[in-house]
Amino acid sequence: MEASGRCRRHLPVLLLWGKWDAGPGRGVHQQINLCNESLMLERLPACGKFFEEMMKKVDSKKWCNLTEFITYYNIFTQCTEREANDASCFWPNPLAESFITGIHKQFFLNCTLDNVHWEDPPDEILIPLILIPVMLTCAMIMLVVWCSKRSDILG
């Protein structure tokens, strides 16, 4: 009886750690679902094949414009997630990421961001943007100092 009471006291803690099976006449057993990596790797290429077929509909010059194929990419992502979950694997995982990276290399290797050349705004804009905050800071400091010297009159 004492062991049964002890088990009931710790049961909420055990339930936090995973899926537990505590049936009548049985102790507390954890149900472990191991990732079936070979099944996942067997199924992921179907997602890639579907994405490849959909990308054939998009002009290859537009492969770097996400708005042209975002729907296909979303379906591809959901497919990889579903297949990973069906194989009892979490998603993303290193194997799924490696597969997705391969798809990226196949379709988006030449999609690079152009380096943006940053330059300062013209002096007519830059000088006021610098001087106004500096002058306001000086004015606030002077106001605080002046008020602190006149605390007998103001307060």
Tab-separated table of N, CA and C in Angstrom:
chain	number	residue	atom	x	y	z
A	1	MET	N	0.821	-1.192	0.000
A	1	MET	CA	0.000	0.000	0.000
A	1	MET	C	0.860	1.249	0.000
A	2	GLU	N	1.956	1.185	0.779
A	2	GLU	CA	2.827	2.351	0.860
A	2	GLU	C	3.509	2.612	-0.485
A	3	ALA	N	3.921	1.541	-1.196
A	3	ALA	CA	4.558	1.698	-2.500
A	3	ALA	C	3.564	2.275	-3.506
A	4	SER	N	2.299	1.843	-3.423
A	4	SER	CA	1.274	2.365	-4.327
A	4	SER	C	1.043	3.853	-4.097
A	5	GLY	N	1.006	4.276	-2.827
A	5	GLY	CA	0.837	5.692	-2.502
A	5	GLY	C	2.016	6.522	-2.982
A	6	ARG	N	3.227	5.959	-2.849
A	6	ARG	CA	4.424	6.655	-3.291
A	6	ARG	C	4.386	6.840	-4.817
A	7	CYS	N	3.921	5.810	-5.521
A	7	CYS	CA	3.829	5.887	-6.985
A	7	CYS	C	2.819	6.948	-7.399
A	8	ARG	N	1.680	7.018	-6.691
A	8	ARG	CA	0.673	8.032	-7.024
A	8	ARG	C	1.199	9.440	-6.793
A	9	ARG	N	2.002	9.598	-5.728
A	9	ARG	CA	2.567	10.918	-5.438
A	9	ARG	C	3.517	11.377	-6.542
A	10	HIS	N	4.268	10.446	-7.103
A	10	HIS	CA	5.265	10.796	-8.123
A	10	HIS	C	4.715	10.718	-9.546
A	11	LEU	N	3.500	10.215	-9.701
A	11	LEU	CA	2.918	10.068	-11.028
A	11	LEU	C	2.839	11.378	-11.797
A	12	PRO	N	2.392	12.507	-11.191
A	12	PRO	CA	2.361	13.753	-11.971
A	12	PRO	C	3.735	14.149	-12.502
A	13	VAL	N	4.779	13.882	-11.719
A	13	VAL	CA	6.138	14.199	-12.177
A	13	VAL	C	6.507	13.294	-13.340
A	14	LEU	N	6.163	12.017	-13.230
A	14	LEU	CA	6.484	11.075	-14.301
A	14	LEU	C	5.740	11.417	-15.581
A	15	LEU	N	4.499	11.855	-15.459
A	15	LEU	CA	3.719	12.200	-16.646
A	15	LEU	C	4.306	13.394	-17.389
A	16	LEU	N	5.010	14.249	-16.687
A	16	LEU	CA	5.641	15.396	-17.342
A	16	LEU	C	6.800	14.975	-18.238
A	17	TRP	N	7.380	13.829	-17.969
A	17	TRP	CA	8.576	13.394	-18.692
A	17	TRP	C	8.267	12.653	-19.981
A	18	GLY	N	7.060	12.367	-20.296
A	18	GLY	CA	6.788	11.694	-21.561
A	18	GLY	C	5.461	10.973	-21.537
A	19	LYS	N	5.290	10.088	-22.495
A	19	LYS	CA	4.072	9.310	-22.592
A	19	LYS	C	4.236	8.101	-21.672
A	20	TRP	N	3.308	7.908	-20.777
A	20	TRP	CA	3.422	6.835	-19.797
A	20	TRP	C	2.184	5.956	-19.856
A	21	ASP	N	2.391	4.682	-19.622
A	21	ASP	CA	1.296	3.725	-19.608
A	21	ASP	C	1.209	3.151	-18.204
A	22	ALA	N	0.174	3.520	-17.473
A	22	ALA	CA	0.006	3.026	-16.108
A	22	ALA	C	-1.350	2.340	-16.012
A	23	GLY	N	-1.423	1.139	-16.522
A	23	GLY	CA	-2.682	0.413	-16.500
A	23	GLY	C	-2.807	-0.427	-15.247
A	24	PRO	N	-3.982	-1.007	-15.024
A	24	PRO	CA	-4.183	-1.839	-13.837
A	24	PRO	C	-3.282	-3.063	-13.901
A	25	GLY	N	-2.628	-3.342	-12.795
A	25	GLY	CA	-1.757	-4.515	-12.722
A	25	GLY	C	-0.410	-4.295	-13.373
A	26	ARG	N	-0.224	-3.139	-13.982
A	26	ARG	CA	1.061	-2.857	-14.634
A	26	ARG	C	1.720	-1.722	-13.877
A	27	GLY	N	2.993	-1.726	-13.910
A	27	GLY	CA	3.735	-0.614	-13.323
A	27	GLY	C	3.666	0.565	-14.275
A	28	VAL	N	4.468	1.537	-14.058
A	28	VAL	CA	4.521	2.688	-14.946
A	28	VAL	C	5.600	2.411	-15.977
A	29	HIS	N	5.225	2.419	-17.257
A	29	HIS	CA	6.172	2.146	-18.349
A	29	HIS	C	6.148	3.298	-19.326
A	30	GLN	N	7.325	3.668	-19.793
A	30	GLN	CA	7.387	4.740	-20.780
A	30	GLN	C	7.275	4.130	-22.168
A	31	GLN	N	6.444	4.752	-23.019
A	31	GLN	CA	6.344	4.339	-24.409
A	31	GLN	C	7.361	5.148	-25.199
A	32	ILE	N	8.309	4.485	-25.796
A	32	ILE	CA	9.372	5.174	-26.520
A	32	ILE	C	9.167	4.964	-28.010
A	33	ASN	N	9.073	6.050	-28.747
A	33	ASN	CA	8.999	5.995	-30.200
A	33	ASN	C	10.336	6.485	-30.736
A	34	LEU	N	11.126	5.565	-31.260
A	34	LEU	CA	12.429	5.935	-31.789
A	34	LEU	C	12.283	6.402	-33.227
A	35	CYS	N	13.109	7.338	-33.586
A	35	CYS	CA	13.105	7.871	-34.945
A	35	CYS	C	13.558	6.790	-35.916
A	36	ASN	N	12.741	6.522	-36.915
A	36	ASN	CA	13.083	5.563	-37.956
A	36	ASN	C	13.713	6.357	-39.103
A	37	GLU	N	15.013	6.586	-38.997
A	37	GLU	CA	15.717	7.434	-39.961
A	37	GLU	C	15.694	6.856	-41.364
A	38	SER	N	15.807	5.534	-41.476
A	38	SER	CA	15.811	4.934	-42.813
A	38	SER	C	14.460	5.128	-43.496
A	39	LEU	N	13.362	5.015	-42.732
A	39	LEU	CA	12.036	5.258	-43.305
A	39	LEU	C	11.901	6.712	-43.742
A	40	MET	N	12.374	7.615	-42.905
A	40	MET	CA	12.286	9.038	-43.250
A	40	MET	C	13.099	9.323	-44.523
A	41	LEU	N	14.321	8.786	-44.592
A	41	LEU	CA	15.164	9.021	-45.773
A	41	LEU	C	14.598	8.359	-47.018
A	42	GLU	N	13.815	7.326	-46.828
A	42	GLU	CA	13.164	6.648	-47.949
A	42	GLU	C	12.003	7.488	-48.493
A	43	ARG	N	11.320	8.213	-47.596
A	43	ARG	CA	10.125	8.965	-47.987
A	43	ARG	C	10.393	10.408	-48.414
A	44	LEU	N	11.450	11.021	-47.898
A	44	LEU	CA	11.717	12.425	-48.222
A	44	LEU	C	11.906	12.690	-49.717
A	45	PRO	N	12.553	11.803	-50.475
A	45	PRO	CA	12.700	12.080	-51.911
A	45	PRO	C	11.376	12.280	-52.649
A	46	ALA	N	10.288	11.687	-52.169
A	46	ALA	CA	8.983	11.920	-52.807
A	46	ALA	C	8.602	13.391	-52.681
A	47	CYS	N	8.930	13.999	-51.544
A	47	CYS	CA	8.658	15.432	-51.359
A	47	CYS	C	9.500	16.247	-52.343
A	48	GLY	N	10.757	15.857	-52.465
A	48	GLY	CA	11.650	16.549	-53.389
A	48	GLY	C	11.210	16.398	-54.829
A	49	LYS	N	10.741	15.215	-55.187
A	49	LYS	CA	10.277	14.958	-56.553
A	49	LYS	C	9.057	15.824	-56.870
A	50	PHE	N	8.124	15.929	-55.898
A	50	PHE	CA	6.955	16.776	-56.103
A	50	PHE	C	7.387	18.231	-56.298
A	51	PHE	N	8.305	18.697	-55.446
A	51	PHE	CA	8.774	20.079	-55.552
A	51	PHE	C	9.466	20.305	-56.893
A	52	GLU	N	10.244	19.347	-57.324
A	52	GLU	CA	10.933	19.456	-58.614
A	52	GLU	C	9.931	19.561	-59.760
A	53	GLU	N	8.860	18.755	-59.712
A	53	GLU	CA	7.827	18.811	-60.750
A	53	GLU	C	7.127	20.175	-60.750
A	54	MET	N	6.855	20.705	-59.588
A	54	MET	CA	6.199	22.012	-59.492
A	54	MET	C	7.124	23.131	-59.977
A	55	MET	N	8.415	23.008	-59.673
A	55	MET	CA	9.370	24.047	-60.084
A	55	MET	C	9.564	24.067	-61.608
A	56	LYS	N	9.240	22.959	-62.277
A	56	LYS	CA	9.322	22.942	-63.740
A	56	LYS	C	8.301	23.898	-64.355
A	57	LYS	N	7.233	24.200	-63.599
A	57	LYS	CA	6.209	25.128	-64.070
A	57	LYS	C	6.675	26.583	-63.984
A	58	VAL	N	7.721	26.824	-63.181
A	58	VAL	CA	8.218	28.185	-62.968
A	58	VAL	C	9.418	28.399	-63.878
A	59	ASP	N	9.440	29.524	-64.564
A	59	ASP	CA	10.575	29.872	-65.407
A	59	ASP	C	11.837	29.907	-64.547
A	60	SER	N	12.896	29.239	-65.005
A	60	SER	CA	14.117	29.150	-64.192
A	60	SER	C	14.716	30.522	-63.881
A	61	LYS	N	14.411	31.516	-64.682
A	61	LYS	CA	14.900	32.874	-64.401
A	61	LYS	C	14.203	33.472	-63.182
A	62	LYS	N	13.048	32.898	-62.805
A	62	LYS	CA	12.280	33.418	-61.670
A	62	LYS	C	12.450	32.569	-60.405
A	63	TRP	N	13.397	31.623	-60.417
A	63	TRP	CA	13.602	30.760	-59.261
A	63	TRP	C	14.087	31.527	-58.026
A	64	CYS	N	14.646	32.674	-58.217
A	64	CYS	CA	15.131	33.468	-57.080
A	64	CYS	C	14.057	34.399	-56.530
A	65	ASN	N	12.909	34.437	-57.164
A	65	ASN	CA	11.804	35.275	-56.708
A	65	ASN	C	10.829	34.398	-55.932
A	66	LEU	N	10.889	34.488	-54.622
A	66	LEU	CA	10.104	33.616	-53.749
A	66	LEU	C	8.611	33.687	-54.021
A	67	THR	N	8.120	34.838	-54.426
A	67	THR	CA	6.679	34.968	-54.670
A	67	THR	C	6.215	34.091	-55.831
A	68	GLU	N	7.119	33.678	-56.694
A	68	GLU	CA	6.756	32.843	-57.845
A	68	GLU	C	6.477	31.391	-57.457
A	69	PHE	N	7.065	30.928	-56.335
A	69	PHE	CA	6.941	29.509	-56.002
A	69	PHE	C	6.680	29.259	-54.512
A	70	ILE	N	6.280	30.274	-53.777
A	70	ILE	CA	6.098	30.132	-52.329
A	70	ILE	C	5.098	29.037	-51.977
A	71	THR	N	4.063	28.881	-52.766
A	71	THR	CA	3.062	27.838	-52.493
A	71	THR	C	3.690	26.449	-52.629
A	72	TYR	N	4.485	26.261	-53.679
A	72	TYR	CA	5.144	24.968	-53.881
A	72	TYR	C	6.130	24.688	-52.757
A	73	TYR	N	6.840	25.715	-52.329
A	73	TYR	CA	7.827	25.539	-51.268
A	73	TYR	C	7.133	25.229	-49.940
A	74	ASN	N	5.997	25.857	-49.700
A	74	ASN	CA	5.238	25.580	-48.483
A	74	ASN	C	4.767	24.124	-48.464
A	75	ILE	N	4.269	23.635	-49.590
A	75	ILE	CA	3.828	22.237	-49.685
A	75	ILE	C	5.018	21.307	-49.465
A	76	PHE	N	6.170	21.648	-50.043
A	76	PHE	CA	7.392	20.855	-49.864
A	76	PHE	C	7.787	20.799	-48.389
A	77	THR	N	7.758	21.934	-47.715
A	77	THR	CA	8.120	21.993	-46.304
A	77	THR	C	7.161	21.164	-45.465
A	78	GLN	N	5.867	21.303	-45.724
A	78	GLN	CA	4.878	20.518	-44.978
A	78	GLN	C	5.053	19.019	-45.233
A	79	CYS	N	5.404	18.674	-46.453
A	79	CYS	CA	5.628	17.271	-46.803
A	79	CYS	C	6.815	16.705	-46.017
A	80	THR	N	7.919	17.443	-45.971
A	80	THR	CA	9.088	16.950	-45.231
A	80	THR	C	8.771	16.829	-43.743
A	81	GLU	N	8.007	17.775	-43.221
A	81	GLU	CA	7.637	17.711	-41.807
A	81	GLU	C	6.742	16.503	-41.542
A	82	ARG	N	5.767	16.277	-42.408
A	82	ARG	CA	4.848	15.145	-42.243
A	82	ARG	C	5.605	13.821	-42.308
A	83	GLU	N	6.504	13.692	-43.283
A	83	GLU	CA	7.253	12.435	-43.431
A	83	GLU	C	8.168	12.194	-42.240
A	84	ALA	N	8.778	13.252	-41.725
A	84	ALA	CA	9.623	13.105	-40.536
A	84	ALA	C	8.774	12.672	-39.344
A	85	ASN	N	7.630	13.293	-39.168
A	85	ASN	CA	6.758	12.934	-38.049
A	85	ASN	C	6.202	11.518	-38.196
A	86	ASP	N	5.869	11.109	-39.422
A	86	ASP	CA	5.374	9.754	-39.644
A	86	ASP	C	6.426	8.702	-39.317
A	87	ALA	N	7.694	9.082	-39.438
A	87	ALA	CA	8.795	8.170	-39.112
A	87	ALA	C	9.198	8.312	-37.639
A	88	SER	N	8.363	9.012	-36.857
A	88	SER	CA	8.604	9.256	-35.425
A	88	SER	C	9.872	10.055	-35.178
A	89	CYS	N	10.189	10.955	-36.102
A	89	CYS	CA	11.351	11.822	-35.957
A	89	CYS	C	10.866	13.241	-35.719
A	90	PHE	N	11.641	13.985	-34.968
A	90	PHE	CA	11.286	15.388	-34.802
A	90	PHE	C	11.661	16.125	-36.081
A	91	TRP	N	11.125	17.306	-36.236
A	91	TRP	CA	11.409	18.087	-37.437
A	91	TRP	C	11.620	19.527	-37.027
A	92	PRO	N	12.597	20.215	-37.486
A	92	PRO	CA	13.650	19.725	-38.379
A	92	PRO	C	14.664	18.889	-37.610
A	93	ASN	N	15.330	18.020	-38.312
A	93	ASN	CA	16.409	17.225	-37.749
A	93	ASN	C	17.563	17.257	-38.736
A	94	PRO	N	18.744	16.856	-38.328
A	94	PRO	CA	19.912	16.975	-39.215
A	94	PRO	C	19.743	16.290	-40.572
A	95	LEU	N	19.106	15.124	-40.599
A	95	LEU	CA	18.932	14.427	-41.880
A	95	LEU	C	17.955	15.170	-42.789
A	96	ALA	N	16.844	15.635	-42.225
A	96	ALA	CA	15.877	16.394	-43.027
A	96	ALA	C	16.499	17.703	-43.494
A	97	GLU	N	17.257	18.357	-42.618
A	97	GLU	CA	17.914	19.607	-43.004
A	97	GLU	C	18.911	19.370	-44.135
A	98	SER	N	19.621	18.251	-44.067
A	98	SER	CA	20.572	17.915	-45.133
A	98	SER	C	19.843	17.714	-46.463
A	99	PHE	N	18.699	17.042	-46.416
A	99	PHE	CA	17.905	16.839	-47.630
A	99	PHE	C	17.408	18.173	-48.184
A	100	ILE	N	16.887	19.027	-47.307
A	100	ILE	CA	16.378	20.334	-47.737
A	100	ILE	C	17.505	21.191	-48.294
A	101	THR	N	18.683	21.097	-47.674
A	101	THR	CA	19.836	21.841	-48.187
A	101	THR	C	20.192	21.375	-49.596
A	102	GLY	N	20.082	20.072	-49.841
A	102	GLY	CA	20.331	19.552	-51.185
A	102	GLY	C	19.360	20.128	-52.210
A	103	ILE	N	18.087	20.245	-51.819
A	103	ILE	CA	17.090	20.852	-52.704
A	103	ILE	C	17.440	22.317	-52.957
A	104	HIS	N	17.869	23.007	-51.914
A	104	HIS	CA	18.265	24.411	-52.076
A	104	HIS	C	19.439	24.536	-53.042
A	105	LYS	N	20.409	23.650	-52.913
A	105	LYS	CA	21.567	23.697	-53.813
A	105	LYS	C	21.148	23.419	-55.256
A	106	GLN	N	20.150	22.545	-55.418
A	106	GLN	CA	19.690	22.202	-56.763
A	106	GLN	C	18.977	23.374	-57.439
A	107	PHE	N	18.171	24.111	-56.675
A	107	PHE	CA	17.342	25.143	-57.284
A	107	PHE	C	17.803	26.571	-57.020
A	108	PHE	N	18.428	26.821	-55.896
A	108	PHE	CA	18.667	28.206	-55.486
A	108	PHE	C	20.148	28.548	-55.316
A	109	LEU	N	21.023	27.764	-55.908
A	109	LEU	CA	22.458	27.987	-55.748
A	109	LEU	C	22.885	29.355	-56.265
A	110	ASN	N	22.272	29.804	-57.338
A	110	ASN	CA	22.670	31.081	-57.947
A	110	ASN	C	21.877	32.271	-57.419
A	111	CYS	N	21.096	32.067	-56.393
A	111	CYS	CA	20.311	33.158	-55.813
A	111	CYS	C	21.101	33.783	-54.668
A	112	THR	N	21.803	34.809	-54.979
A	112	THR	CA	22.566	35.500	-53.937
A	112	THR	C	22.048	36.916	-53.831
A	113	LEU	N	22.140	37.445	-52.635
A	113	LEU	CA	21.736	38.826	-52.431
A	113	LEU	C	22.846	39.737	-52.920
A	114	ASP	N	22.459	40.743	-53.655
A	114	ASP	CA	23.448	41.728	-54.063
A	114	ASP	C	23.877	42.504	-52.836
A	115	ASN	N	25.178	42.794	-52.773
A	115	ASN	CA	25.656	43.595	-51.652
A	115	ASN	C	25.102	45.001	-51.776
A	116	VAL	N	24.457	45.434	-50.730
A	116	VAL	CA	23.881	46.768	-50.720
A	116	VAL	C	24.984	47.750	-50.373
A	117	HIS	N	25.100	48.760	-51.173
A	117	HIS	CA	26.109	49.785	-50.927
A	117	HIS	C	25.461	50.896	-50.114
A	118	TRP	N	25.853	50.982	-48.852
A	118	TRP	CA	25.305	51.998	-47.974
A	118	TRP	C	26.109	53.269	-48.114
A	119	GLU	N	25.420	54.395	-48.145
A	119	GLU	CA	26.123	55.673	-48.160
A	119	GLU	C	25.376	56.655	-47.265
A	120	ASP	N	26.133	57.621	-46.760
A	120	ASP	CA	25.544	58.619	-45.874
A	120	ASP	C	24.562	59.491	-46.642
A	121	PRO	N	23.565	59.992	-45.930
A	121	PRO	CA	22.655	60.930	-46.593
A	121	PRO	C	23.388	62.244	-46.882
A	122	PRO	N	22.809	63.101	-47.688
A	122	PRO	CA	23.459	64.385	-47.989
A	122	PRO	C	23.675	65.196	-46.707
A	123	ASP	N	24.650	66.073	-46.742
A	123	ASP	CA	24.991	66.893	-45.574
A	123	ASP	C	23.814	67.729	-45.088
A	124	GLU	N	22.951	68.177	-45.991
A	124	GLU	CA	21.802	68.982	-45.598
A	124	GLU	C	20.873	68.213	-44.651
A	125	ILE	N	20.848	66.905	-44.763
A	125	ILE	CA	20.014	66.077	-43.895
A	125	ILE	C	20.820	65.576	-42.692
A	126	LEU	N	22.054	65.195	-42.927
A	126	LEU	CA	22.883	64.597	-41.888
A	126	LEU	C	23.197	65.559	-40.745
A	127	ILE	N	23.559	66.789	-41.060
A	127	ILE	CA	23.952	67.758	-40.026
A	127	ILE	C	22.795	68.038	-39.054
A	128	PRO	N	21.587	68.324	-39.511
A	128	PRO	CA	20.493	68.519	-38.540
A	128	PRO	C	20.196	67.264	-37.712
A	129	LEU	N	20.320	66.091	-38.322
A	129	LEU	CA	20.071	64.852	-37.584
A	129	LEU	C	21.080	64.643	-36.454
A	130	ILE	N	22.247	65.183	-36.598
A	130	ILE	CA	23.260	65.097	-35.545
A	130	ILE	C	23.101	66.233	-34.546
A	131	LEU	N	22.945	67.464	-35.043
A	131	LEU	CA	22.955	68.631	-34.161
A	131	LEU	C	21.712	68.759	-33.279
A	132	ILE	N	20.555	68.420	-33.772
A	132	ILE	CA	19.325	68.581	-32.982
A	132	ILE	C	19.376	67.753	-31.691
A	133	PRO	N	19.698	66.473	-31.723
A	133	PRO	CA	19.760	65.724	-30.457
A	133	PRO	C	20.865	66.240	-29.524
A	134	VAL	N	21.998	66.673	-30.080
A	134	VAL	CA	23.081	67.196	-29.247
A	134	VAL	C	22.630	68.479	-28.554
A	135	MET	N	21.977	69.373	-29.289
A	135	MET	CA	21.521	70.638	-28.705
A	135	MET	C	20.415	70.394	-27.669
A	136	LEU	N	19.503	69.481	-27.944
A	136	LEU	CA	18.455	69.163	-26.971
A	136	LEU	C	19.048	68.576	-25.689
A	137	THR	N	20.050	67.738	-25.824
A	137	THR	CA	20.711	67.170	-24.649
A	137	THR	C	21.366	68.259	-23.817
A	138	CYS	N	22.077	69.180	-24.467
A	138	CYS	CA	22.716	70.297	-23.759
A	138	CYS	C	21.662	71.166	-23.064
A	139	ALA	N	20.567	71.457	-23.754
A	139	ALA	CA	19.509	72.288	-23.169
A	139	ALA	C	18.896	71.595	-21.946
A	140	MET	N	18.675	70.299	-21.998
A	140	MET	CA	18.109	69.583	-20.858
A	140	MET	C	19.078	69.579	-19.680
A	141	ILE	N	20.366	69.424	-19.948
A	141	ILE	CA	21.359	69.464	-18.872
A	141	ILE	C	21.361	70.845	-18.220
A	142	MET	N	21.341	71.890	-19.038
A	142	MET	CA	21.339	73.259	-18.492
A	142	MET	C	20.076	73.488	-17.654
A	143	LEU	N	18.935	72.997	-18.110
A	143	LEU	CA	17.685	73.151	-17.372
A	143	LEU	C	17.745	72.439	-16.023
A	144	VAL	N	18.279	71.236	-15.988
A	144	VAL	CA	18.399	70.486	-14.743
A	144	VAL	C	19.324	71.203	-13.779
A	145	VAL	N	20.460	71.682	-14.268
A	145	VAL	CA	21.408	72.402	-13.408
A	145	VAL	C	20.761	73.687	-12.876
A	146	TRP	N	20.095	74.431	-13.735
A	146	TRP	CA	19.471	75.696	-13.328
A	146	TRP	C	18.402	75.443	-12.266
A	147	CYS	N	17.564	74.388	-12.489
A	147	CYS	CA	16.508	74.070	-11.520
A	147	CYS	C	17.093	73.601	-10.190
A	148	SER	N	18.181	72.867	-10.224
A	148	SER	CA	18.757	72.409	-8.969
A	148	SER	C	19.361	73.542	-8.165
A	149	LYS	N	19.870	74.589	-8.822
A	149	LYS	CA	20.422	75.752	-8.103
A	149	LYS	C	19.295	76.589	-7.528
A	150	ARG	N	18.130	76.571	-8.114
A	150	ARG	CA	17.010	77.418	-7.678
A	150	ARG	C	15.979	76.605	-6.928
A	151	SER	N	16.386	75.519	-6.307
A	151	SER	CA	15.432	74.650	-5.605
A	151	SER	C	14.739	75.357	-4.444
A	152	ASP	N	15.412	76.367	-3.843
A	152	ASP	CA	14.774	77.082	-2.747
A	152	ASP	C	13.587	77.920	-3.199
A	153	ILE	N	13.659	78.451	-4.423
A	153	ILE	CA	12.567	79.286	-4.947
A	153	ILE	C	11.476	78.430	-5.560
A	154	LEU	N	11.911	77.363	-6.331
A	154	LEU	CA	10.927	76.537	-7.057
A	154	LEU	C	10.239	75.533	-6.145
A	155	GLY	N	10.898	75.040	-5.134
A	155	GLY	CA	10.322	73.975	-4.344
A	155	GLY	C	9.856	74.429	-3.048
